[in-house]
Short mmCIF file of C-alpha atoms in Angstrom, two decimals:
data_model
loop_
_atom_site.label_atom_id
_atom_site.label_comp_id
_atom_site.label_asym_id
_atom_site.label_seq_id
_atom_site.Cartn_x
_atom_site.Cartn_y
_atom_site.Cartn_z
CA MET A 847 6.96 -11.33 29.96
CA ASP A 848 8.68 -8.04 30.18
CA TYR A 849 9.24 -5.81 32.96
CA ALA A 850 6.58 -3.06 32.27
CA ALA A 851 3.95 -5.80 31.28
CA GLN A 852 4.37 -7.39 34.83
CA SER A 853 4.02 -4.27 36.32
CA GLU A 854 0.78 -3.57 34.58
CA ALA A 855 -0.63 -6.69 35.47
CA ALA A 856 0.71 -6.11 39.38
CA GLN A 857 -1.13 -2.63 39.09
CA ALA A 858 -4.53 -4.42 37.37
CA GLU A 859 -4.79 -6.80 40.36
CA ARG A 860 -4.48 -4.20 42.81
CA THR A 861 -8.34 -2.55 42.86
CA PRO A 862 -8.71 0.61 45.03
CA PRO A 863 -10.99 0.32 48.11
CA ALA A 864 -14.93 1.21 47.14
CA ARG A 865 -15.92 4.60 48.05
CA LYS A 866 -17.83 5.23 50.87
CA SER A 867 -21.45 7.28 50.47
CA THR A 868 -21.43 10.53 51.67
CA LEU A 869 -25.32 11.03 51.08
CA LEU A 870 -25.91 10.74 54.77
CA THR A 871 -23.28 12.14 56.26
CA ARG A 872 -21.89 15.90 57.49
CA LYS A 873 -20.22 16.39 54.05
CA SER A 874 -23.48 15.37 52.35
CA PRO A 875 -24.03 17.55 49.24
CA LEU A 876 -28.28 17.62 50.12
CA ILE A 877 -27.08 19.70 53.62
CA ASP A 878 -25.09 22.30 51.06
CA ILE A 879 -28.17 22.47 49.24
CA ALA A 880 -30.44 23.35 51.91
CA GLN A 881 -27.79 25.53 53.23
CA PHE A 882 -27.64 27.40 50.15
CA ALA A 883 -31.58 27.40 49.35
CA VAL A 884 -32.21 29.01 53.18
CA PHE A 885 -29.67 31.65 52.21
CA VAL A 886 -31.31 33.11 49.39
CA VAL A 887 -35.40 32.54 51.18
CA ALA A 888 -33.66 35.03 53.52
CA VAL A 889 -32.01 37.40 51.01
CA ILE A 890 -35.33 37.69 48.95
CA TRP A 891 -37.74 37.65 52.43
CA LEU A 892 -35.64 40.40 53.47
CA THR A 893 -35.79 42.59 50.37
CA LEU A 894 -39.32 42.07 49.98
CA ALA A 895 -39.99 42.87 54.01
CA GLY A 896 -37.68 46.22 53.40
CA ALA A 897 -39.75 47.55 50.46
CA GLN A 898 -43.17 46.59 52.29
CA SER A 899 -42.03 48.50 55.24
CA MET A 900 -41.45 51.90 52.99
CA ASP A 901 -44.75 51.14 51.08
CA TYR A 902 -42.66 50.74 48.06
CA ASN A 903 -45.04 49.77 44.88
CA TRP A 904 -43.49 46.98 42.88
CA GLN A 905 -44.38 47.37 39.18
CA TRP A 906 -42.07 44.57 37.50
CA TYR A 907 -44.99 44.20 34.72
CA ARG A 908 -43.54 47.65 33.72
CA VAL A 909 -40.20 46.54 32.92
CA ASP A 910 -40.15 44.34 29.87
CA ARG A 911 -40.90 47.44 27.59
CA TYR A 912 -37.57 48.87 28.38
CA LEU A 913 -35.91 45.47 27.80
CA TYR A 914 -37.49 44.70 24.02
CA ARG A 915 -40.86 45.59 22.66
CA VAL A 916 -42.46 43.84 19.68
CA ILE A 917 -44.45 45.89 17.42
CA ASP A 918 -46.18 44.86 14.50
CA GLY A 919 -44.32 41.25 14.84
CA GLU A 920 -41.20 43.49 14.77
CA PHE A 921 -38.65 43.20 17.65
CA ILE A 922 -36.81 46.41 18.71
CA LEU A 923 -34.49 46.78 21.49
CA GLY A 924 -35.38 48.85 24.34
CA PRO A 925 -33.38 51.30 25.59
CA LEU A 926 -31.84 48.81 28.15
CA LEU A 927 -30.77 46.38 25.48
CA GLN A 928 -29.54 49.22 23.55
CA GLY A 929 -27.52 50.13 26.59
CA LEU A 930 -26.28 46.40 26.49
CA VAL A 931 -25.20 46.77 23.06
CA VAL A 932 -22.92 49.93 23.51
CA THR A 933 -21.64 48.17 26.97
CA LEU A 934 -20.40 45.27 24.84
CA GLU A 935 -18.95 47.56 22.21
CA ILE A 936 -16.79 49.49 24.96
CA THR A 937 -15.94 46.53 26.50
CA LEU A 938 -15.11 44.64 23.17
CA PHE A 939 -12.67 47.77 22.00
CA SER A 940 -11.36 48.34 25.26
CA MET A 941 -10.41 45.10 26.03
CA ILE A 942 -8.32 44.88 22.98
CA LEU A 943 -6.42 48.07 23.93
CA THR A 944 -5.98 46.81 27.35
CA LEU A 945 -4.55 43.46 26.28
CA THR A 946 -2.17 45.60 24.17
CA ILE A 947 -0.87 47.88 26.53
CA SER A 948 -0.53 45.25 29.36
CA LEU A 949 1.52 43.47 26.48
CA VAL A 950 3.62 46.18 25.40
CA THR A 951 3.85 47.74 28.98
CA ALA A 952 5.28 44.40 30.83
CA LEU A 953 7.59 43.78 28.11
CA LEU A 954 9.19 47.25 28.56
CA ARG A 955 9.19 46.65 32.30
CA LEU A 956 11.17 43.63 31.54
CA SER A 957 13.27 45.27 28.49
CA GLY A 958 16.97 46.21 29.10
CA SER A 959 16.20 49.59 27.95
CA VAL A 960 16.50 52.09 30.49
CA SER A 961 13.83 54.34 28.94
CA GLY A 962 11.39 51.96 28.29
CA ARG A 963 11.06 51.02 32.07
CA LEU A 964 10.97 54.04 32.82
CA ILE A 965 8.21 54.99 30.79
CA ALA A 966 6.21 51.78 31.85
CA THR A 967 7.32 52.72 35.65
CA VAL A 968 5.60 56.25 35.35
CA TYR A 969 2.60 54.89 33.23
CA LEU A 970 2.01 52.03 35.87
CA GLU A 971 2.32 54.49 39.27
CA ALA A 972 0.41 57.26 37.75
CA ILE A 973 -2.59 55.52 36.59
CA ARG A 974 -2.70 53.06 40.21
CA ASN A 975 -2.31 56.12 42.05
CA THR A 976 -5.14 57.99 40.87
CA PRO A 977 -8.91 57.80 40.78
CA LEU A 978 -10.40 56.09 37.49
CA LEU A 979 -13.00 59.10 37.78
CA VAL A 980 -10.40 61.57 37.88
CA GLN A 981 -9.15 59.94 35.01
CA LEU A 982 -12.34 59.76 33.17
CA PHE A 983 -12.77 63.43 33.81
CA LEU A 984 -9.28 64.28 32.27
CA PHE A 985 -9.52 61.86 29.32
CA TYR A 986 -13.30 63.50 28.40
CA PHE A 987 -12.44 67.12 29.07
CA VAL A 988 -8.56 67.58 28.65
CA LEU A 989 -7.64 64.57 26.11
CA ALA A 990 -10.48 64.59 24.53
CA PRO A 991 -10.72 68.09 22.65
CA ILE A 992 -6.82 67.71 22.00
CA LEU A 993 -7.35 64.69 19.97
CA GLY A 994 -10.46 65.48 18.76
CA ILE A 995 -12.32 62.25 20.00
CA ASP A 996 -15.97 61.69 20.78
CA ARG A 997 -17.08 60.77 24.40
CA PHE A 998 -17.44 57.25 23.67
CA TRP A 999 -13.87 56.91 22.44
CA ALA A 1000 -12.35 59.13 25.72
CA GLY A 1001 -14.38 56.28 27.53
CA VAL A 1002 -12.73 53.70 26.16
CA LEU A 1003 -9.49 54.90 25.80
CA CYS A 1004 -9.78 55.44 29.75
CA LEU A 1005 -11.05 52.37 30.53
CA ALA A 1006 -8.26 50.51 28.52
CA PHE A 1007 -5.15 52.63 29.94
CA PHE A 1008 -6.79 52.11 33.41
CA GLU A 1009 -7.17 48.48 33.18
CA GLY A 1010 -3.67 48.05 31.04
CA SER A 1011 -1.74 49.04 34.15
CA PHE A 1012 -3.35 46.25 36.00
CA GLY A 1013 -2.84 43.87 33.31
CA ALA A 1014 0.75 44.60 32.33
CA GLU A 1015 1.38 43.45 36.19
CA ILE A 1016 -0.40 40.05 35.19
CA ILE A 1017 1.50 39.37 32.26
CA ARG A 1018 4.69 40.24 33.85
CA ALA A 1019 4.12 37.95 36.27
CA GLY A 1020 3.35 35.13 33.80
CA LEU A 1021 6.34 36.00 31.66
CA GLN A 1022 8.33 35.97 34.97
CA SER A 1023 7.14 32.86 36.44
CA VAL A 1024 7.99 30.68 32.85
CA PRO A 1025 11.33 29.00 34.18
CA ARG A 1026 14.67 30.66 33.52
CA GLY A 1027 15.67 27.57 31.81
CA GLN A 1028 12.65 27.66 29.44
CA TYR A 1029 14.69 31.48 28.26
CA GLU A 1030 17.96 29.44 28.27
CA ALA A 1031 17.15 26.74 26.17
CA GLY A 1032 15.51 29.00 23.50
CA ASP A 1033 18.54 31.39 23.48
CA ALA A 1034 20.60 27.75 23.31
CA ILE A 1035 18.85 27.18 19.93
CA GLY A 1036 19.63 30.28 18.48
CA LEU A 1037 16.16 31.51 18.73
CA ASN A 1038 15.84 35.76 18.19
CA ARG A 1039 13.91 37.33 21.03
CA LEU A 1040 10.25 37.53 19.20
CA ASP A 1041 10.57 33.67 18.29
CA ARG A 1042 11.44 32.90 22.11
CA LEU A 1043 8.59 34.94 23.29
CA ARG A 1044 6.06 33.88 20.85
CA TYR A 1045 6.98 30.07 20.73
CA ILE A 1046 8.44 29.27 23.90
CA ILE A 1047 7.48 31.85 26.35
CA LEU A 1048 3.76 33.15 25.64
CA PRO A 1049 2.15 29.56 25.23
CA GLN A 1050 3.73 28.45 28.66
CA ALA A 1051 2.69 31.41 30.42
CA VAL A 1052 -1.04 32.18 28.81
CA PRO A 1053 -2.55 29.29 31.16
CA LEU A 1054 -0.94 31.35 34.01
CA ILE A 1055 -2.21 34.54 32.96
CA LEU A 1056 -5.56 33.54 31.61
CA PRO A 1057 -7.27 32.96 34.98
CA PRO A 1058 -6.06 36.68 36.29
CA MET A 1059 -6.87 38.47 33.22
CA THR A 1060 -10.25 37.07 33.19
CA GLY A 1061 -10.74 38.56 36.23
CA LEU A 1062 -9.39 41.92 35.03
CA ILE A 1063 -11.98 41.54 31.59
CA ILE A 1064 -14.81 40.84 34.57
CA SER A 1065 -13.93 44.42 35.90
CA LEU A 1066 -13.30 46.34 32.93
CA ILE A 1067 -16.94 45.46 32.37
CA LYS A 1068 -18.18 46.38 35.45
CA HIS A 1069 -15.67 49.87 35.47
CA SER A 1070 -17.48 50.78 32.09
CA ALA A 1071 -20.22 51.72 34.05
CA ILE A 1072 -18.54 54.53 35.25
CA VAL A 1073 -18.86 56.51 31.46
CA SER A 1074 -22.07 57.17 32.58
CA VAL A 1075 -20.71 59.96 34.01
CA ILE A 1076 -19.92 61.61 30.72
CA ALA A 1077 -23.24 60.52 29.23
CA VAL A 1078 -22.24 57.62 27.11
CA ALA A 1079 -25.34 55.89 26.23
CA GLU A 1080 -24.52 52.39 27.97
CA LEU A 1081 -26.38 50.13 29.75
CA THR A 1082 -26.08 51.86 33.77
CA THR A 1083 -26.85 55.56 31.59
CA GLN A 1084 -29.89 54.16 30.25
CA GLY A 1085 -31.16 52.68 33.73
CA LEU A 1086 -30.68 56.19 34.83
CA ASN A 1087 -32.61 57.79 32.30
CA ILE A 1088 -35.58 55.39 32.79
CA ILE A 1089 -35.62 55.87 36.28
CA SER A 1090 -35.70 59.35 36.20
CA GLU A 1091 -38.87 58.81 33.96
CA THR A 1092 -40.31 56.05 35.69
CA PHE A 1093 -38.93 56.01 39.70
CA MET A 1094 -38.95 52.36 39.50
CA ALA A 1095 -35.33 52.41 41.12
CA PHE A 1096 -35.61 48.87 42.85
CA GLU A 1097 -37.05 46.92 39.56
CA ILE A 1098 -34.38 49.11 37.33
CA TRP A 1099 -30.97 48.51 39.39
CA PHE A 1100 -32.00 44.95 39.55
CA THR A 1101 -32.53 44.28 36.19
CA VAL A 1102 -29.50 46.06 35.19
CA ALA A 1103 -27.41 44.30 38.00
CA ALA A 1104 -29.00 40.85 36.43
CA ILE A 1105 -28.15 41.94 32.94
CA TYR A 1106 -24.30 42.36 34.40
CA LEU A 1107 -23.97 39.51 36.23
CA ALA A 1108 -25.36 37.58 33.05
CA ILE A 1109 -22.46 38.81 30.84
CA THR A 1110 -19.55 38.43 33.66
CA VAL A 1111 -20.60 35.09 35.17
CA SER A 1112 -21.26 33.84 30.94
CA LEU A 1113 -17.37 35.05 30.31
CA SER A 1114 -16.24 33.48 33.27
CA PHE A 1115 -17.67 30.09 32.21
CA PHE A 1116 -16.32 30.67 28.79
CA VAL A 1117 -12.65 31.10 29.71
CA SER A 1118 -12.90 27.95 32.16
CA TRP A 1119 -14.05 25.93 28.83
CA LEU A 1120 -11.26 27.70 27.21
CA GLU A 1121 -8.52 26.51 30.29
CA ARG A 1122 -9.60 23.25 30.16
CA GLY A 1123 -8.65 22.65 26.13
CA ALA A 1124 -5.59 24.70 27.11
CA LYS A 1125 -4.00 21.97 29.13
CA TRP A 1126 -1.30 20.06 27.42
CA GLY A 1127 0.19 16.68 28.27
CA ARG A 1128 1.48 17.24 31.71
CA MET B 1444 52.72 18.72 12.45
CA THR B 1445 50.30 20.99 10.80
CA GLN B 1446 47.73 22.29 13.33
CA ALA B 1447 44.02 22.77 12.02
CA ASN B 1448 42.82 26.25 12.99
CA PRO B 1449 41.21 25.98 16.73
CA MET B 1450 37.41 25.75 16.54
CA LEU B 1451 37.10 27.62 19.52
CA GLU B 1452 39.98 30.26 21.08
CA MET B 1453 39.38 31.57 24.59
CA ARG B 1454 41.89 34.37 25.47
CA GLY B 1455 42.10 35.68 28.79
CA VAL B 1456 38.50 35.57 29.20
CA GLY B 1457 36.98 36.92 32.62
CA LYS B 1458 33.69 37.03 34.14
CA TRP B 1459 32.59 38.66 37.47
CA PHE B 1460 29.19 38.19 39.63
CA GLY B 1461 29.31 41.70 41.42
CA ASN B 1462 32.38 41.68 43.12
CA PHE B 1463 32.85 37.88 43.33
CA CYS B 1464 34.97 36.55 40.61
CA ALA B 1465 33.79 33.88 38.31
CA LEU B 1466 36.23 33.33 35.75
CA TYR B 1467 39.60 34.64 35.59
CA ASP B 1468 41.94 35.02 32.65
CA ILE B 1469 40.88 31.91 31.34
CA ASN B 1470 42.84 30.55 28.08
CA LEU B 1471 42.06 27.78 26.02
CA ASP B 1472 42.04 26.14 22.25
CA VAL B 1473 39.42 23.46 21.25
CA ARG B 1474 40.51 21.85 18.47
CA PRO B 1475 37.98 20.65 15.56
CA GLY B 1476 37.21 17.09 16.63
CA GLU B 1477 38.35 17.60 20.13
CA ARG B 1478 37.16 16.22 22.87
CA MET B 1479 37.40 18.06 25.85
CA VAL B 1480 36.02 17.13 29.37
CA VAL B 1481 35.94 19.54 32.14
CA CYS B 1482 35.96 18.72 35.74
CA GLY B 1483 36.48 20.41 39.29
CA PRO B 1484 34.92 21.12 42.26
CA SER B 1485 31.33 22.67 42.62
CA GLY B 1486 31.64 26.47 42.34
CA SER B 1487 35.19 26.29 40.39
CA GLY B 1488 33.32 28.02 37.20
CA LYS B 1489 33.17 24.93 34.74
CA SER B 1490 28.93 25.78 34.26
CA THR B 1491 30.00 29.36 33.70
CA MET B 1492 32.88 29.32 31.21
CA ILE B 1493 31.05 27.05 29.02
CA ARG B 1494 28.08 29.34 29.12
CA CYS B 1495 30.23 32.08 27.90
CA ILE B 1496 30.76 30.16 25.41
CA ASN B 1497 27.24 30.63 24.21
CA ARG B 1498 26.28 33.88 25.65
CA LEU B 1499 24.26 32.58 28.14
CA GLU B 1500 26.57 34.38 30.43
CA GLU B 1501 28.01 37.58 29.20
CA HIS B 1502 31.90 37.69 29.90
CA GLN B 1503 33.70 40.79 30.98
CA ALA B 1504 37.29 40.50 29.77
CA GLY B 1505 39.28 38.79 26.93
CA GLN B 1506 38.00 36.85 23.59
CA ILE B 1507 36.17 34.40 22.87
CA VAL B 1508 36.25 33.29 19.14
CA LEU B 1509 34.44 30.67 17.70
CA ASP B 1510 35.10 29.31 14.35
CA GLY B 1511 36.60 32.47 13.50
CA VAL B 1512 34.04 35.03 14.20
CA GLU B 1513 34.60 36.63 17.72
CA LEU B 1514 31.63 36.69 20.19
CA THR B 1515 30.65 40.31 20.49
CA GLU B 1516 27.26 42.27 21.97
CA ASP B 1517 25.82 42.52 18.81
CA THR B 1518 22.41 40.41 18.99
CA LYS B 1519 22.53 39.25 15.25
CA ASN B 1520 26.35 37.90 16.14
CA ILE B 1521 25.25 36.52 19.24
CA GLU B 1522 22.43 34.55 17.09
CA GLN B 1523 24.59 33.42 14.53
CA ILE B 1524 27.00 32.06 17.19
CA ARG B 1525 24.08 30.23 19.27
CA ARG B 1526 23.28 28.61 16.45
CA LYS B 1527 26.73 26.98 15.74
CA VAL B 1528 26.63 25.72 19.30
CA GLY B 1529 24.30 22.98 20.60
CA MET B 1530 23.82 23.28 24.20
CA VAL B 1531 22.87 20.24 26.63
CA PHE B 1532 21.67 21.34 30.08
CA GLN B 1533 21.55 19.33 33.48
CA HIS B 1534 17.89 19.88 33.78
CA PHE B 1535 17.36 19.17 29.73
CA ASN B 1536 15.12 22.54 29.46
CA LEU B 1537 12.84 20.69 26.94
CA PHE B 1538 9.82 22.75 25.79
CA PRO B 1539 6.98 21.57 27.77
CA HIS B 1540 4.18 22.29 25.91
CA LEU B 1541 5.80 21.28 22.41
CA THR B 1542 6.14 17.53 21.37
CA VAL B 1543 9.15 15.67 21.38
CA LEU B 1544 9.12 16.19 17.21
CA ARG B 1545 7.88 19.74 17.51
CA ASN B 1546 10.53 20.43 20.18
CA LEU B 1547 13.56 19.23 17.57
CA THR B 1548 11.87 21.12 14.49
CA LEU B 1549 11.13 24.50 16.23
CA GLY B 1550 14.97 25.40 15.87
CA PRO B 1551 15.72 24.44 12.01
CA MET B 1552 12.34 25.73 10.87
CA ARG B 1553 12.40 29.60 12.76
CA ASN B 1554 16.35 30.09 12.32
CA PHE B 1555 17.27 28.69 8.83
CA LYS B 1556 13.75 28.44 7.58
CA VAL B 1557 14.01 24.72 6.89
CA PRO B 1558 10.73 23.29 5.32
CA GLU B 1559 8.73 21.69 7.59
CA LYS B 1560 8.98 18.34 5.81
CA GLU B 1561 12.58 18.55 5.82
CA ALA B 1562 12.82 19.21 9.16
CA ARG B 1563 10.48 16.53 10.46
CA GLU B 1564 13.02 13.87 8.57
CA THR B 1565 15.92 15.51 10.20
CA ALA B 1566 14.42 15.03 13.54
CA LEU B 1567 13.30 11.45 13.02
CA HIS B 1568 16.99 11.15 12.12
CA TYR B 1569 18.32 12.41 14.92
CA LEU B 1570 15.61 10.57 17.28
CA GLU B 1571 16.91 7.48 15.62
CA ARG B 1572 20.13 7.86 16.73
CA VAL B 1573 19.40 8.60 20.27
CA ARG B 1574 17.33 5.29 19.99
CA ILE B 1575 13.96 7.11 20.52
CA ALA B 1576 12.17 7.61 17.66
CA GLU B 1577 8.98 5.92 19.00
CA GLN B 1578 8.51 8.69 20.87
CA ALA B 1579 8.29 11.28 18.56
CA SER B 1580 4.70 12.27 19.15
CA LYS B 1581 5.03 12.48 22.55
CA TYR B 1582 5.31 15.30 25.23
CA PRO B 1583 8.43 15.84 26.98
CA SER B 1584 6.69 14.98 30.63
CA GLU B 1585 6.14 11.37 29.06
CA LEU B 1586 9.28 10.60 29.02
CA SER B 1587 11.86 9.32 31.94
CA GLY B 1588 14.66 11.85 32.60
CA GLY B 1589 17.09 9.63 30.75
CA GLN B 1590 14.95 10.11 27.53
CA GLN B 1591 14.22 13.50 27.99
CA GLN B 1592 18.20 14.19 28.13
CA ARG B 1593 18.39 11.83 24.93
CA VAL B 1594 15.70 14.30 23.03
CA ALA B 1595 17.66 17.04 24.34
CA ILE B 1596 21.21 15.72 22.99
CA ALA B 1597 18.77 15.04 19.51
CA ARG B 1598 17.56 18.93 19.77
CA ALA B 1599 20.69 20.42 19.56
CA LEU B 1600 22.10 18.27 17.23
CA CYS B 1601 18.87 19.25 14.53
CA MET B 1602 20.89 22.60 14.57
CA LYS B 1603 23.97 20.53 12.92
CA PRO B 1604 26.25 22.38 15.23
CA LYS B 1605 29.93 22.76 15.27
CA LEU B 1606 30.64 22.45 18.94
CA MET B 1607 28.62 20.42 21.45
CA LEU B 1608 28.57 21.65 24.83
CA PHE B 1609 27.47 19.54 27.64
CA ASP B 1610 26.37 20.85 31.09
CA GLU B 1611 26.43 18.33 33.50
CA PRO B 1612 24.31 16.02 31.40
CA THR B 1613 23.78 13.09 33.80
CA SER B 1614 23.93 15.03 37.07
CA ALA B 1615 19.58 14.98 37.34
CA LEU B 1616 19.33 11.63 36.24
CA ASP B 1617 18.19 8.38 38.59
CA PRO B 1618 21.57 6.15 38.32
CA GLU B 1619 19.52 3.65 36.03
CA MET B 1620 19.07 6.02 33.20
CA ILE B 1621 22.72 7.63 33.14
CA SER B 1622 24.56 4.80 30.92
CA GLY B 1623 21.79 5.63 28.01
CA VAL B 1624 22.84 9.09 27.98
CA LEU B 1625 26.53 8.31 28.24
CA ASP B 1626 26.19 5.74 25.08
CA VAL B 1627 24.87 8.10 23.00
CA MET B 1628 27.49 10.88 23.92
CA VAL B 1629 30.04 8.06 23.58
CA GLU B 1630 28.65 7.31 20.21
CA LEU B 1631 28.55 10.98 19.12
CA ALA B 1632 32.31 11.55 20.11
CA SER B 1633 33.23 8.48 17.78
CA GLU B 1634 31.79 10.39 14.81
CA GLY B 1635 34.37 13.08 15.36
CA MET B 1636 31.73 15.92 17.00
CA THR B 1637 33.71 18.53 18.48
CA MET B 1638 32.73 18.20 22.78
CA MET B 1639 32.99 20.29 25.19
CA CYS B 1640 31.49 18.40 28.58
CA VAL B 1641 31.20 19.31 32.02
CA THR B 1642 30.69 16.33 33.89
CA HIS B 1643 31.51 13.91 36.80
CA GLU B 1644 31.55 10.94 35.15
CA MET B 1645 35.09 9.84 35.32
CA GLY B 1646 34.55 6.75 33.50
CA PHE B 1647 33.12 8.30 30.45
CA ALA B 1648 36.35 11.13 30.94
CA LYS B 1649 38.97 8.29 30.65
CA GLU B 1650 36.72 6.54 28.03
CA VAL B 1651 36.23 9.93 25.45
CA ALA B 1652 38.07 12.56 26.48
CA ASP B 1653 41.56 13.97 24.03
CA THR B 1654 42.10 16.43 26.85
CA MET B 1655 41.10 17.24 30.43
CA VAL B 1656 40.76 20.26 31.90
CA PHE B 1657 40.74 20.60 35.61
CA MET B 1658 39.41 23.79 37.20
CA ASP B 1659 39.40 25.37 40.82
CA GLU B 1660 38.11 29.02 41.59
CA GLY B 1661 37.48 30.43 38.49
CA GLU B 1662 40.72 29.27 37.08
CA ILE B 1663 42.03 26.54 34.81
CA VAL B 1664 44.66 24.87 37.05
CA GLU B 1665 45.59 21.73 34.84
CA VAL B 1666 45.27 20.82 31.09
CA GLY B 1667 46.53 17.49 29.73
CA PRO B 1668 45.83 13.96 27.91
CA PRO B 1669 43.63 12.08 30.53
CA ASP B 1670 46.44 9.51 30.72
CA GLU B 1671 48.46 11.97 32.56
CA PHE B 1672 45.71 13.73 34.33
CA PHE B 1673 44.22 10.87 36.34
CA GLY B 1674 47.71 9.01 36.49
CA ASN B 1675 50.09 11.87 37.22
CA PRO B 1676 47.99 15.32 38.28
CA LYS B 1677 50.90 17.86 38.56
CA SER B 1678 48.69 20.59 40.94
CA ASP B 1679 48.04 19.52 44.76
CA ARG B 1680 44.22 20.58 44.23
CA ALA B 1681 43.87 18.29 41.53
CA LYS B 1682 45.30 15.41 43.55
CA LEU B 1683 43.05 16.53 46.17
CA PHE B 1684 39.91 16.66 43.55
CA LEU B 1685 40.99 13.32 42.46
CA SER B 1686 41.34 11.53 45.63
CA GLN B 1687 37.91 12.74 46.93
CA ILE B 1688 35.96 11.99 43.42
CA LEU B 1689 37.68 8.53 42.90
CA SER B 1690 37.92 7.36 46.55
CA HIS B 1691 34.78 5.13 46.55
CA HIS B 1692 35.36 3.56 42.89
#
């Protein structure tokens, strides 16, 4: 019998001790779930009690027509879901731009070019140290007329440049956490810079970049609500309009928040599913 | 006696890290087929010297000429030179996200546009030479240190280099893994590969080296055939170094 087979046989004989049941101990999952349930009930009770004390008239039955309507068997999107479509459009376009701006800025920051580094640094500092709302006004009132773009694209560009400044640092950190030896090995086999980035560095950096980048895209979805101040007809704008007509502030804001939550949570789950797929044989 | 043109010429090469002088006035010729072993105390500039040859470090003075082409600032020129020089690192530096086979085929396929089938054949050929063809579809982390280092040697060979550089290839290995790697290197030497090897394996040096280079404090102190270097070192620094390194042998 050779060495490997012998050690395998030895391993097979040594079984781990049986696990103790944790069901009725302090670490029991049942107690966890009970704690959570108590918390949820308390929050709901507080909300209802608060609404009752201010004589709020709940009208949940009126909400569904603002989500969708079925007329003559035809499904029609209500203003909230129409707003959701616009929010998703804004998110999609600004996400693509954000990722592009982030990568380019990160590469400029790490490049040997002095002017490249300077441009990247000025951009980062300017964007990160001014309020998003002020940037949005600059894009809408100053840049949009100059470039001849409408309010939708002014919003998309503003969000992309804003999130891009944070994304650049995420990508830079990811690229820098790939060990130096990997860059050197890529150089040593004579790859050019682009091939080295594409085949060696990025594939190792992406699993590191993905979790914080997901957080950034979730921020982007949430920040997209701010374009309501330049009256782009997205989810938050639609919510504001409905409330000004119906005065159902509680119901509509809860609904709007739930819709945002549904998108961001499903994005989180999608990315963690992706991450499991991206693991290589470590 | 006719002397072939040197594969590598170093003329007055100098290198500084800030104010610290890492290499000073390095002059060295490596003939085609020559097996050169570089030794010296740690911090003496051995690694820096061979890393200058494929521009992992930039030399600031002097000239490095490889196979008739001078190493300059130009990116294309640097890539060309790197493609002629194989490098084996102390810590292997295999690409962890690629299989062993992809580690080997990436360079030839991207640099020389070798078709995939041909690149795989070449890769398998070299994997057989380093005696780990059966590991081709595994990832580097599934291999032992010794096996990883042999993959790294095969990866360098796949580029059909004219000069192989070894930067302490066995220093990071468990003792029982060292001989497998040294066997591969001895075999390579016996096939006429031009090699420059930084190592503390003096047994290996005595077995394969044509020329011993002894460095200290960024300078080349002694160059000579191994019999002379080990039997009758001229400088005090080399004597001291040898007495320290060989005292337990």
